[in-house]
XYZ file of C-alpha atoms in Angstrom:
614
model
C -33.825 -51.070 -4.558
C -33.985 -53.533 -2.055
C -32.585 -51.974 1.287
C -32.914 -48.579 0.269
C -33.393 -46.056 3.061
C -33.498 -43.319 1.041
C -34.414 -42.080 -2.737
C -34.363 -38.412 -4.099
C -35.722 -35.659 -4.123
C -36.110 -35.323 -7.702
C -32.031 -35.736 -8.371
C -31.400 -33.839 -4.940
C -31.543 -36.512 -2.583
C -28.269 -38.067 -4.680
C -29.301 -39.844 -7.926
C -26.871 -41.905 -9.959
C -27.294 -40.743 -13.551
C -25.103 -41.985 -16.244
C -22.517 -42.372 -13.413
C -22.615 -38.965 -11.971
C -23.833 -37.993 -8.642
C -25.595 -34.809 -8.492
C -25.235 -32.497 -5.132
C -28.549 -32.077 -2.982
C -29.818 -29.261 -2.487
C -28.964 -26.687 0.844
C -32.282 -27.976 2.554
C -32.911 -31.095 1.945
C -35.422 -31.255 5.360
C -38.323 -29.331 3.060
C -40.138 -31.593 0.728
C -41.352 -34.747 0.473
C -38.532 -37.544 0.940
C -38.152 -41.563 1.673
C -37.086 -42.783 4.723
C -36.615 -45.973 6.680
C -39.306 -46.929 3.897
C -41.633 -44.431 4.357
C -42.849 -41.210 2.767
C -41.509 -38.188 4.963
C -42.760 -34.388 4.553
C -41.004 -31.517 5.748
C -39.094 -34.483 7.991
C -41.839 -35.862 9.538
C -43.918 -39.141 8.577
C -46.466 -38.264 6.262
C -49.305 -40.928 4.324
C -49.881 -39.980 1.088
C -54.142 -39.630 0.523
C -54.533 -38.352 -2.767
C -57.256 -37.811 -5.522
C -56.766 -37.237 -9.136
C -58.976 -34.892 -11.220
C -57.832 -32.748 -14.117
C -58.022 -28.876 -14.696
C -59.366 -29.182 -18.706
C -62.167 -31.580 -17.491
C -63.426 -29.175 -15.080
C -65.022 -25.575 -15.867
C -62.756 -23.105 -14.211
C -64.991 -21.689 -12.502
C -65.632 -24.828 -10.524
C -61.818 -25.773 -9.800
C -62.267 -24.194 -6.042
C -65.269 -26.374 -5.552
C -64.279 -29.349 -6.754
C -60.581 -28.687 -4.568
C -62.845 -28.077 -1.465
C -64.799 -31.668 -2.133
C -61.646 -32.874 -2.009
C -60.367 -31.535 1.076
C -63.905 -32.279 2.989
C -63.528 -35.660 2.182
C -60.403 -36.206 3.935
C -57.326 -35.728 0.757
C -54.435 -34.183 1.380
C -53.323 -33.966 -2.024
C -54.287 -33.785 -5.539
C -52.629 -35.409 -8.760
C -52.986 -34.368 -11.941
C -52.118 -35.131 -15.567
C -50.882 -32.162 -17.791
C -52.091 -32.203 -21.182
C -49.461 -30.983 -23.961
C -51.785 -30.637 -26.527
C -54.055 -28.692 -24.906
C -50.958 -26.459 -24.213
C -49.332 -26.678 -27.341
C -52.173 -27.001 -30.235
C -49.628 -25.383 -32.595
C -45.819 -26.292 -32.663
C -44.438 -23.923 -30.677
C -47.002 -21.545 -29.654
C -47.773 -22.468 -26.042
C -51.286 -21.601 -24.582
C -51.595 -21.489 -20.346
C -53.917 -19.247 -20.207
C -58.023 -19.556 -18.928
C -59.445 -22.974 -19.250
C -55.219 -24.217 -19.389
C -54.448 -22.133 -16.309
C -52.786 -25.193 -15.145
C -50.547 -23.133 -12.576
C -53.663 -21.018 -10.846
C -55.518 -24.603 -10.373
C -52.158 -26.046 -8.485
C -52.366 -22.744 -6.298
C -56.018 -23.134 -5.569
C -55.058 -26.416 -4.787
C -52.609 -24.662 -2.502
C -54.961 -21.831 -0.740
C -57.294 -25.270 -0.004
C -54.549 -26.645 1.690
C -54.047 -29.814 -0.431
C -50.405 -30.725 -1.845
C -50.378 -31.792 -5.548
C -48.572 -34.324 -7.189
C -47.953 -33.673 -10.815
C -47.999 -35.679 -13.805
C -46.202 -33.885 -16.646
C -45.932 -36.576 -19.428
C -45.074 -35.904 -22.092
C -47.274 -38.977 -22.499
C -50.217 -39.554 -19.897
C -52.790 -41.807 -21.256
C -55.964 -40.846 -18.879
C -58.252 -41.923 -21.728
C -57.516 -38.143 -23.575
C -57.005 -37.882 -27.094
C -53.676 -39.213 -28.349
C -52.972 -39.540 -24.904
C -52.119 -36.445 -24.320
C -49.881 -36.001 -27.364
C -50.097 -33.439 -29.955
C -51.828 -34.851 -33.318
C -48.798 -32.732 -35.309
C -46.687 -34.853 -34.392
C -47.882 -37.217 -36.814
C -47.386 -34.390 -39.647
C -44.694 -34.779 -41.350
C -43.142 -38.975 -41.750
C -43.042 -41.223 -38.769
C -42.399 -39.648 -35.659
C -41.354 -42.134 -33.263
C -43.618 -41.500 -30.227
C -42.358 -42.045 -26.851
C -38.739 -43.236 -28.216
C -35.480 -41.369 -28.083
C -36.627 -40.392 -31.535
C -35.379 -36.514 -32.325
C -38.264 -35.946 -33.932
C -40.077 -36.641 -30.685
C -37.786 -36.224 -28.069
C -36.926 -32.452 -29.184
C -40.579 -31.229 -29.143
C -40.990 -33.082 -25.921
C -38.405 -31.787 -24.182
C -38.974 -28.242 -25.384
C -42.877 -28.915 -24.490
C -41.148 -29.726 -20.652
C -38.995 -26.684 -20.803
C -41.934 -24.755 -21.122
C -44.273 -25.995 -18.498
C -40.992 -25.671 -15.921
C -41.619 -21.934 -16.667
C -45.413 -22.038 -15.416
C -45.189 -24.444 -12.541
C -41.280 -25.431 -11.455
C -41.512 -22.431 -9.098
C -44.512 -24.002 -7.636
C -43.016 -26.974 -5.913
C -42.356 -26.963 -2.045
C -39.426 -26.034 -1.461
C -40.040 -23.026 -3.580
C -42.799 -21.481 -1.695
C -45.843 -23.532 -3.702
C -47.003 -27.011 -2.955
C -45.959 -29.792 -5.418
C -44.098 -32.735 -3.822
C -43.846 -35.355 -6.718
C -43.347 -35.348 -10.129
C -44.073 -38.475 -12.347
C -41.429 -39.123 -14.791
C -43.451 -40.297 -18.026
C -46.523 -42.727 -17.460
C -46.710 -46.425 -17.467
C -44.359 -46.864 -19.710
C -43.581 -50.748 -18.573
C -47.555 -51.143 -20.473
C -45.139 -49.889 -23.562
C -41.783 -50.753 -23.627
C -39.084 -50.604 -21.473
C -36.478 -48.189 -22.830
C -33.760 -46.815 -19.960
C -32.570 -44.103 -22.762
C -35.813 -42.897 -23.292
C -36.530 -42.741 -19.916
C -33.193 -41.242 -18.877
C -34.098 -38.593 -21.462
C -37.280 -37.973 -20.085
C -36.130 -37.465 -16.395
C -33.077 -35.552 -17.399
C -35.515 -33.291 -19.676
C -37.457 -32.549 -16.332
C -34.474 -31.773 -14.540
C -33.397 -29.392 -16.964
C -36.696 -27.997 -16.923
C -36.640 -26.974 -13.113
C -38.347 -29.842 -11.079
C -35.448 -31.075 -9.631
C -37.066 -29.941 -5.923
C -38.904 -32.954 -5.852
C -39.376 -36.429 -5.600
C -39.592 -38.323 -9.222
C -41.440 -41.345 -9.705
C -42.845 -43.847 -11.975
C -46.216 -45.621 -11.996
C -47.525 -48.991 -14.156
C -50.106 -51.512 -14.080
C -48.041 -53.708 -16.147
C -46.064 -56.696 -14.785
C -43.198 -55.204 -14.456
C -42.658 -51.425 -14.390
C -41.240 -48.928 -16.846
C -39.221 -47.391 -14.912
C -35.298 -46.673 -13.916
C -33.441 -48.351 -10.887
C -33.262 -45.483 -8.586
C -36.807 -44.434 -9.143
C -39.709 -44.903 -6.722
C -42.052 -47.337 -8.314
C -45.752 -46.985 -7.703
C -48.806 -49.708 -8.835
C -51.684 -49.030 -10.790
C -55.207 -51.231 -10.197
C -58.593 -51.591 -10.178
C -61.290 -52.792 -7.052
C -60.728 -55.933 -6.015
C -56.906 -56.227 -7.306
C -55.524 -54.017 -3.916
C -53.702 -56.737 -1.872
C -52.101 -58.843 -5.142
C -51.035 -55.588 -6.437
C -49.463 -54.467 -3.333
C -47.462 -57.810 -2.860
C -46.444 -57.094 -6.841
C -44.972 -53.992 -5.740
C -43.589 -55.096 -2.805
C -40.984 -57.643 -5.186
C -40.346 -54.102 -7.048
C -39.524 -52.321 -4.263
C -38.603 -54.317 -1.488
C -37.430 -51.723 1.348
C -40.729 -49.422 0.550
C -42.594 -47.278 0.348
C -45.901 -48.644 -0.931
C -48.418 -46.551 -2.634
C -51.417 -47.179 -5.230
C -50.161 -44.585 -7.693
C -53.545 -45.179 -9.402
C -56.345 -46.982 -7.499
C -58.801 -47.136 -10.372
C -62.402 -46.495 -8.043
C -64.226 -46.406 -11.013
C -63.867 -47.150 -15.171
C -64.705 -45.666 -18.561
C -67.168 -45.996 -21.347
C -66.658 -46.597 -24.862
C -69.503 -45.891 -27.856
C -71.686 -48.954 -28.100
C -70.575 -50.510 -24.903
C -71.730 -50.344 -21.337
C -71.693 -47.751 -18.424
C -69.178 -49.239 -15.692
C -69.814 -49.227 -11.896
C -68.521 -50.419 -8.955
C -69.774 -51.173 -5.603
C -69.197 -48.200 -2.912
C -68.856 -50.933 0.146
C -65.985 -53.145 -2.006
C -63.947 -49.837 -2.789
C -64.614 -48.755 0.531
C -63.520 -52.312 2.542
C -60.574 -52.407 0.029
C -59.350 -48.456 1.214
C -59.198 -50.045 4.620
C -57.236 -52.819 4.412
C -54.885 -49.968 2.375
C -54.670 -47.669 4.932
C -54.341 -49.924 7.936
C -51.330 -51.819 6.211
C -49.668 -48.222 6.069
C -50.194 -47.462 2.425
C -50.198 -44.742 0.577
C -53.392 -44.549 -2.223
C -54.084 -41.955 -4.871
C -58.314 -42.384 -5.858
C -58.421 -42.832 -9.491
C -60.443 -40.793 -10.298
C -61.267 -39.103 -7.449
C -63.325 -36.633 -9.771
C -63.605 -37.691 -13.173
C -65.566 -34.785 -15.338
C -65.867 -34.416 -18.899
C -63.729 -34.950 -21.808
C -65.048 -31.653 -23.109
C -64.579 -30.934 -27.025
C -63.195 -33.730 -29.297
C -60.461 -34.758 -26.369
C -61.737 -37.910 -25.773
C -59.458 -41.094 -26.473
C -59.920 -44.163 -27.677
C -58.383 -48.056 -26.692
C -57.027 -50.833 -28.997
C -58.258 -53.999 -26.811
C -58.311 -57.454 -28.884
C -57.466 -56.288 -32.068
C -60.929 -53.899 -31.790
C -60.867 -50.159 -31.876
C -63.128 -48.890 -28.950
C -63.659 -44.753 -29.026
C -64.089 -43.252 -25.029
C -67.658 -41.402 -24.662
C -67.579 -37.668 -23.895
C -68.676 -38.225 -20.394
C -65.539 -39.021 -17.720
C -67.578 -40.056 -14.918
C -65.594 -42.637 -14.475
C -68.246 -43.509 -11.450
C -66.182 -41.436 -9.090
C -66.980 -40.484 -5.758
C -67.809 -37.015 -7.115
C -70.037 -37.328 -10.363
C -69.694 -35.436 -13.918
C -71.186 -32.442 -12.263
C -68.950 -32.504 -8.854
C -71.689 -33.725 -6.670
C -70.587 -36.197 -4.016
C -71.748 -39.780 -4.392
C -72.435 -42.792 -1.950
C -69.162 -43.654 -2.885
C -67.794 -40.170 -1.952
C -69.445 -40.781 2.021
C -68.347 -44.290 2.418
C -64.557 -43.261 1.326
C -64.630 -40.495 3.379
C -66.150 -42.437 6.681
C -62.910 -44.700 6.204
C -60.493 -42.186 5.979
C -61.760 -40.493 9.440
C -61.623 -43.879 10.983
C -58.218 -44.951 9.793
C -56.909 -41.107 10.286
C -58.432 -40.207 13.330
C -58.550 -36.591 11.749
C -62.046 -34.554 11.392
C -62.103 -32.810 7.527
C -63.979 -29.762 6.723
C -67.767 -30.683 6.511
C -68.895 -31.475 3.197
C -70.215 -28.610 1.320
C -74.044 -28.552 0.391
C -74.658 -29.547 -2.898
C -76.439 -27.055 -5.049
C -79.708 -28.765 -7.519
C -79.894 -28.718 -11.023
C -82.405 -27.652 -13.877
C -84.211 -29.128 -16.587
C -85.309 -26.876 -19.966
C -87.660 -27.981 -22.274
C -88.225 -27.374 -26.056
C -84.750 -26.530 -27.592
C -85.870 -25.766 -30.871
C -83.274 -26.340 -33.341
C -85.319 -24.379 -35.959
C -82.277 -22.982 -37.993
C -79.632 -24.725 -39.865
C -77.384 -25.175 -42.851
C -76.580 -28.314 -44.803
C -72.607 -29.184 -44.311
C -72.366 -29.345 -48.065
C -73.896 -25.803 -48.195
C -70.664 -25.621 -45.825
C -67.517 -26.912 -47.999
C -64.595 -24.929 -48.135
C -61.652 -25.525 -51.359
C -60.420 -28.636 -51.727
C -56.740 -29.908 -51.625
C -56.561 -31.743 -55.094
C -54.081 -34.598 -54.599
C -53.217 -37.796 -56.734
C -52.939 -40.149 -53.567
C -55.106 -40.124 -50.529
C -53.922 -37.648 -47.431
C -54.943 -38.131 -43.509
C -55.928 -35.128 -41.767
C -52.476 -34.586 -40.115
C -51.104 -34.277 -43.165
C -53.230 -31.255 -44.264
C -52.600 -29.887 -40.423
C -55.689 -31.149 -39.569
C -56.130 -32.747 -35.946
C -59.918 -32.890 -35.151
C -63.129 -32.976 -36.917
C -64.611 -34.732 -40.429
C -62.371 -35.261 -43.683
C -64.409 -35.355 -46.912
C -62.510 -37.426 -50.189
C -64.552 -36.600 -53.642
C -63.793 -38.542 -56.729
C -65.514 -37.868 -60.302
C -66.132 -41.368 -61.816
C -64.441 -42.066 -64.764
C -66.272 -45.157 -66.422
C -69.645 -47.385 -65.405
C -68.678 -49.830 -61.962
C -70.962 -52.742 -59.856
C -69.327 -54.034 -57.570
C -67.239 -53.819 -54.050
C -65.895 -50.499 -52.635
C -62.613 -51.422 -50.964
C -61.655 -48.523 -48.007
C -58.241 -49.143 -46.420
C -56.835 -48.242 -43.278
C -60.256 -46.498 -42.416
C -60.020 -44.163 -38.751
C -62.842 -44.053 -37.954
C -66.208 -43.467 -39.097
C -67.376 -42.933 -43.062
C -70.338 -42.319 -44.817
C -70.576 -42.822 -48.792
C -72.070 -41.066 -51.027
C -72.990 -41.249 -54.693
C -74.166 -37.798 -56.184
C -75.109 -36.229 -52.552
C -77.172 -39.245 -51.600
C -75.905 -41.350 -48.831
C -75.674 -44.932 -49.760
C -73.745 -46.850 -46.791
C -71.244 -46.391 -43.545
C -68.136 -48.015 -42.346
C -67.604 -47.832 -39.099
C -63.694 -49.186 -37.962
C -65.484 -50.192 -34.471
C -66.824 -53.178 -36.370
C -64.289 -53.654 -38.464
C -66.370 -52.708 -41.969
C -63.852 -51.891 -44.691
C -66.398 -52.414 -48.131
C -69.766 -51.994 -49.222
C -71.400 -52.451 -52.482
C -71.938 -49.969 -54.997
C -73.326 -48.865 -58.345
C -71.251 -46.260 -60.338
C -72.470 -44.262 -63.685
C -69.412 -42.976 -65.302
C -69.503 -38.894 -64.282
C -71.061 -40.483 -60.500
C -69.911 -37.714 -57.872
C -68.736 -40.412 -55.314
C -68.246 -38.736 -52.087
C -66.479 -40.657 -48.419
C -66.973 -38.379 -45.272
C -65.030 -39.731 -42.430
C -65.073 -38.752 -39.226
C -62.084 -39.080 -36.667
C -63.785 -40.338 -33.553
C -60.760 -40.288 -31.147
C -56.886 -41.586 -31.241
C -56.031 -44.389 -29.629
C -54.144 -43.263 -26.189
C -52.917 -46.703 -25.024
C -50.199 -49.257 -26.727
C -48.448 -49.299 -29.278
C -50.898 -48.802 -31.575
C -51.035 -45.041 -31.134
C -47.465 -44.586 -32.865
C -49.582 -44.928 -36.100
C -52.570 -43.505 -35.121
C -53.022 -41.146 -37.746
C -57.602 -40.054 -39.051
C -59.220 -40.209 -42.342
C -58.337 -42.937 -44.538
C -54.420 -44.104 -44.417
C -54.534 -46.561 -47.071
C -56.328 -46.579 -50.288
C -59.594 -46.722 -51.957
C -60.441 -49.300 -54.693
C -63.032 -50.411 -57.010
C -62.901 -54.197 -57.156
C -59.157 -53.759 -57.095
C -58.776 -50.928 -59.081
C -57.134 -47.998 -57.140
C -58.404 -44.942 -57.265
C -56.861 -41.752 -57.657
C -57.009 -37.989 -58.182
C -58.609 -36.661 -54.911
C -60.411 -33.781 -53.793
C -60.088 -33.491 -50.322
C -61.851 -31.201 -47.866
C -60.317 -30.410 -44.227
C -63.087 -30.041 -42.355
C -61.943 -28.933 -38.315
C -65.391 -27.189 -37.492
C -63.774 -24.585 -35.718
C -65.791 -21.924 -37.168
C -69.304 -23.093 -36.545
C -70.817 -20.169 -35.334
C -70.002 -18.444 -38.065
C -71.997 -20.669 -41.140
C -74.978 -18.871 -42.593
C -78.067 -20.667 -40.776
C -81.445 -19.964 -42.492
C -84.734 -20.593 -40.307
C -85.693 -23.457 -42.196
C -85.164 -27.008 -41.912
C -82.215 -29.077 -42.940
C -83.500 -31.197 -45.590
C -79.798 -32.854 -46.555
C -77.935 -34.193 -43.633
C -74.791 -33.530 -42.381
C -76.708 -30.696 -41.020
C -75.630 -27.619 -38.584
C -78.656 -26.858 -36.619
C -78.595 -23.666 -34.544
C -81.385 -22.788 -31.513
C -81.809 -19.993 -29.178
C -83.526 -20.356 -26.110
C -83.508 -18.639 -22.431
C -82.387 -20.536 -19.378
C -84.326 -20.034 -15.520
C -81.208 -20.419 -14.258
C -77.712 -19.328 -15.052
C -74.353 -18.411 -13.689
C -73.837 -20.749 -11.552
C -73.625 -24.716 -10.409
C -77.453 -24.436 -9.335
C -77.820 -23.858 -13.021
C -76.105 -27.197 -13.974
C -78.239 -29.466 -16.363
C -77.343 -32.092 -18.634
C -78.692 -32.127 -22.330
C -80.601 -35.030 -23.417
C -79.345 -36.247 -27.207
C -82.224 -38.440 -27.253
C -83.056 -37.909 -31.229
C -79.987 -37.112 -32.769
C -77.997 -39.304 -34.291
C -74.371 -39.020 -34.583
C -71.925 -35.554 -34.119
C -71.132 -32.919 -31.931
C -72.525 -30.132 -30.093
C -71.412 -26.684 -29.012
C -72.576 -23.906 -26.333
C -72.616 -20.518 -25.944
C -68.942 -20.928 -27.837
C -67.971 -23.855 -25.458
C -67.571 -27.591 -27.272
C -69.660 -29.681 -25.319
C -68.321 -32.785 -26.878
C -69.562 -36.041 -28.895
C -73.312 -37.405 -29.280
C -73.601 -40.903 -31.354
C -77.233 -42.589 -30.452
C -75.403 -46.012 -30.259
C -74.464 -44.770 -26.408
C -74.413 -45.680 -23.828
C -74.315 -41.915 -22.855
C -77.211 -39.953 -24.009
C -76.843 -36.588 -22.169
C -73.946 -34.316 -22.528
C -72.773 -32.385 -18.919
C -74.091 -28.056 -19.503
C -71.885 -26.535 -16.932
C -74.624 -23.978 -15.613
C -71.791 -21.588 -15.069
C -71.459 -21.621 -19.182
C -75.297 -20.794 -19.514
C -76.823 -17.101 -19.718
C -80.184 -15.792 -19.005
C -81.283 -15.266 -22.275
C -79.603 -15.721 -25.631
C -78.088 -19.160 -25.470
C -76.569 -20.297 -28.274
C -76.707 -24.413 -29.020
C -75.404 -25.261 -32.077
C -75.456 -28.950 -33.540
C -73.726 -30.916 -36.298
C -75.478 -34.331 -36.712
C -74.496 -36.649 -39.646
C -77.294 -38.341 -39.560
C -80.510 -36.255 -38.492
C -82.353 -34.068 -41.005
C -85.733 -31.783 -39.962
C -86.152 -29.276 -36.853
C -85.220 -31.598 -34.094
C -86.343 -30.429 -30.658
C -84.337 -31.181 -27.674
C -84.334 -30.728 -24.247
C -82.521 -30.810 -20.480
C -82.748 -33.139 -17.854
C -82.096 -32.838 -14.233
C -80.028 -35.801 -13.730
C -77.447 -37.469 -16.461
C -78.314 -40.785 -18.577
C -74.820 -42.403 -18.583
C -75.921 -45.932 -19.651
C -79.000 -48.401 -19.138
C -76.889 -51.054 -19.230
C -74.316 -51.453 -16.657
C -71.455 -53.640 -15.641
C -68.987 -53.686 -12.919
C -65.886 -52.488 -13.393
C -63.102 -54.829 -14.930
């Protein structure tokens, strides 16, 4: 690319694909375009200052708060990922509706005056189960993720088809406000396949985004990415000015832009809580935006990985599950509440700008509610449904399973001491012999056997629990939950299965008696009346201090995952979710039997320990 004056709009602008040059379109004056080296809007010079957040980690009915954050602290535009299987649970029945509104969040983007870049996938990482990717995919053989594999590529592309429906006629030039479209998502951190990525673009050309400008982003040393598309960096504090002269040997004749400046980091279970210093990130957005540059705040507002959509990383050799909690140490927090970090950014951006935002808006408090009884409940094998009877072993995907527990019962045949073998264990099992637990295996720490002492006619019983796919590397092509190999008895195989699917999707519907649970997994149900309600003044975060391991649900909403290893212990209660009287807090804990009690705090426990960021 070196002396280009000018890339695309999309294709409009004059791409060269596969030797054919495509016409631009009648006005190619409205949008955002490259020239001389720089970004230009509408034809006139424009600096990209953008913040990512994402519509599923955000209650709905805070999107217009969170946009106007945004906006008061100087943005101009918003990115965001879209998540196909939030969209596309099912093959082929597409939800965009409420919570997946994706479209009404890019035009509240709009009414707030903020432009939105838009990152369709079909793979996008952003720490979110599978990366984004639907766990059927994994059904049915070895679907080749992210390759020019059919049995990828023709979901994928009718997955892009789809969303060009709901948000194509939301670009600029069409009336609505999107000026950039990412075309896959650091792909040079995965391979570096021009007919893959030819297929992608061309699949979001067919799908109606041709009105804007396509682009690629990577961290990696050299980019995934095409020869006539921009190329943007990815990095974290400290990393701004090597990063930038990277990008410069990509892209010689400009324009430079942090397509992700990471402000912040993630957790994993049984790690620490990141951080970073507000005066670093806030010396290192200067020296970004008096060079010129472009910078999109990643994340600019984190939120919460809400239900079982949080991801999980393959980092040396070690499988490392996300908490529930996005954070991500943002300049707005879980809740949307601006942080030091939020001031100092936006004191740089009026200095470097010399424009005035909106004033900030006031911040509303937060509650705390005490005694959460969780006086009824319901053992989960009080809970089982039939069984799948099988001769081999079978993940969840292959029953059509893609979240929750997977139970594998086997009737003991003859007498056994000695080692219990588990292969290929994702993620998290707890054995059994006749009801009574006798050990876990946990694939964080690499446990794959335990001892054990089988009479013949033993019920022996492994519960695993899928604590989040992998959604970065390679590894996530085989990233497939409950136990993919086999199970053995001192070498022995064994075979002829029962095998429960167990989703949870129906917890609110289990027969709860007002007793307690005296044979863990337990459901635990409580009712209790909040001061506050309605609203964000009503926000409060729900201290797990107590439980043990599992998952919790609200008033019908899934809050997400609890494990006491943390280091999160409180899990973000949208007060806008919460109801005067009548709430409804349901708990499945693997571990915890009794009446725990529980209660809400005021602020959120994200971590004793903490580290900066890497």
């Amino acid at each position: 690319m070196k002396g280009l004056k000018r890339v695309s709009m999309g294709i409009g602008l004059g791409v060269l694909l596969a030797g054919q040059v495509f016409a631009a379109p009648a006005d190619t004056t409205h949008g955002l375009a490259i020239a001389q080296g720089q970004f230009v809007l509408n034809g006139k010079p424009f600096r990209i200052i953008a913040g990512e957040m994402h519509y599923p980690r955000i209650p709905r009915e805070y999107w217009r708060a969170r946009l106007k954050m945004a906006k008061a602290m100087g943005l101009n535009t918003i990115t965001t990922y879209v998540f196909w299987n939030a969209h596309e649970a099912e093959p082929g029945h597409y939800d965009f509706s409420g919570q997946n509104d994706v479209a009404e969040f890019i035009r509240e983007a709009q009414q707030e005056g903020l432009y939105v870049i838009l990152r369709p996938g079909p793979y996008v990482c952003s720490e979110w189960e599978f990366g984004g990717l639907p766990a059927w995919l994994l059904k049915d053989g070895d679907a080749n993720v992210r390759s020019t594999d059919p049995k990828f590529m023709q979901p994928a592309l009718r997955y892009l088809h789809r969303l060009g429906q709901e948000l194509a006629p939301l670009q600029l030039n069409r009336g609505g406000n999107i000026i950039a479209v990412q075309v896959e998502n650091e792909y040079g951190s995965f391979g570096h396949d021009d007919a893959y990525m030819t297929q992608v673009r061309q699949g979001l050309i067919d799908s109606g985004f041709n009105a804007s400008l396509f682009y690629t982003s990577d961290s990696a040393q050299q980019p995934g990415s095409l020869p006539d598309l921009l190329k943007v960096i990815n990095f974290g504090v400290g990393h701004a000015q090597e990063k930038f002269a990277q990008l410069h040997t990509w892209q010689p004749g400009g324009p430079y832009m942090a397509g992700e400046y990471w402000v912040g980091w993630f957790d994993h279970w049984g790690g620490p809580h990141h951080v970073s210093d507000p005066k670093q990130v806030a010396a290192e957005l200067d020296w970004m935006l008096k060079q010129g540059y472009s910078v999109n705040f990643y994340m600019f507002h984190g939120g919460t990985s809400f239900g079982w959509m949080n991801g999980a990383n393959w980092d040396d050799d070690n499988y490392q599950p996300d908490v529930t909690s996005y954070d991500y140490d943002s300049p707005l927090d879980e809740s949307g509440r601006p942080t030091a970090k939020y001031a100092a950014l936006r004191k740089v951006i009026i200095q470097d700008t010399g424009a005035t935002p909106p004033p900030v808006p006031a911040t509303p408090g937060t509650q705390a509610i005490r005694g959460i009884k969780l006086d009824e409940s319901v053992s989960l094998w009080d809970t089982l449904p039939s069984p799948v009877a099988s001769h081999e072993l079978k993940t969840m995907e292959a029953l059509g399973q893609a979240y929750g527990d997977i139970l594998y019962r086997k009737q003991i045949a003859a007498p056994f001491t000695g080692q219990l073998q588990v292969n290929g264990l994702h993620d998290y099992a707890q054995i059994y012999v006749n009801g009574k637990r006798i050990g876990t295996l946990d694939r964080r720490l690499k446990q794959d056997h335990l001892p054990v002492k089988l009479a013949k006619g033993d019920t022996l019983d492994l519960l695993v629990q899928n604590d989040g796919r992998i959604n970065f590397g390679e590894k996530l092509r085989t990233e497939r939950k409950g136990i993919l190999g086999g199970v053995s008895l001192q070498g022995t195989p064994l075979q002829d299965w029962q095998i429960y699917s167990l989703p949870f999707n129906d917890s609110d519907a289990l027969h709860y008696a007002h007793a307690a649970c005296r044979h863990a997994p337990c459901f635990y149900r409580a009712s209790f009346d909040a001061p506050a309600s309605g609203d964000a003044a009503a926000d409060t975060f729900l201290d797990t201090a107590g439980l043990g391991k599992g998952f919790v649900w609200l008033n019908g909403h899934a809050l997400g995952r609890t494990w006491k290893i943390g280091p999160q212990r409180t899990l973000y209660v949208p007060g806008v979710w919460l109801k005067p009287h009548d709430n409804q807090l349901i708990v499945l804990d693997l571990l915890v039997e009794g009446q725990p009690v529980l209660n809400t705090l005021k602020q959120p426990v994200l971590g004793t320990t903490v580290v900066k960021v890497p």
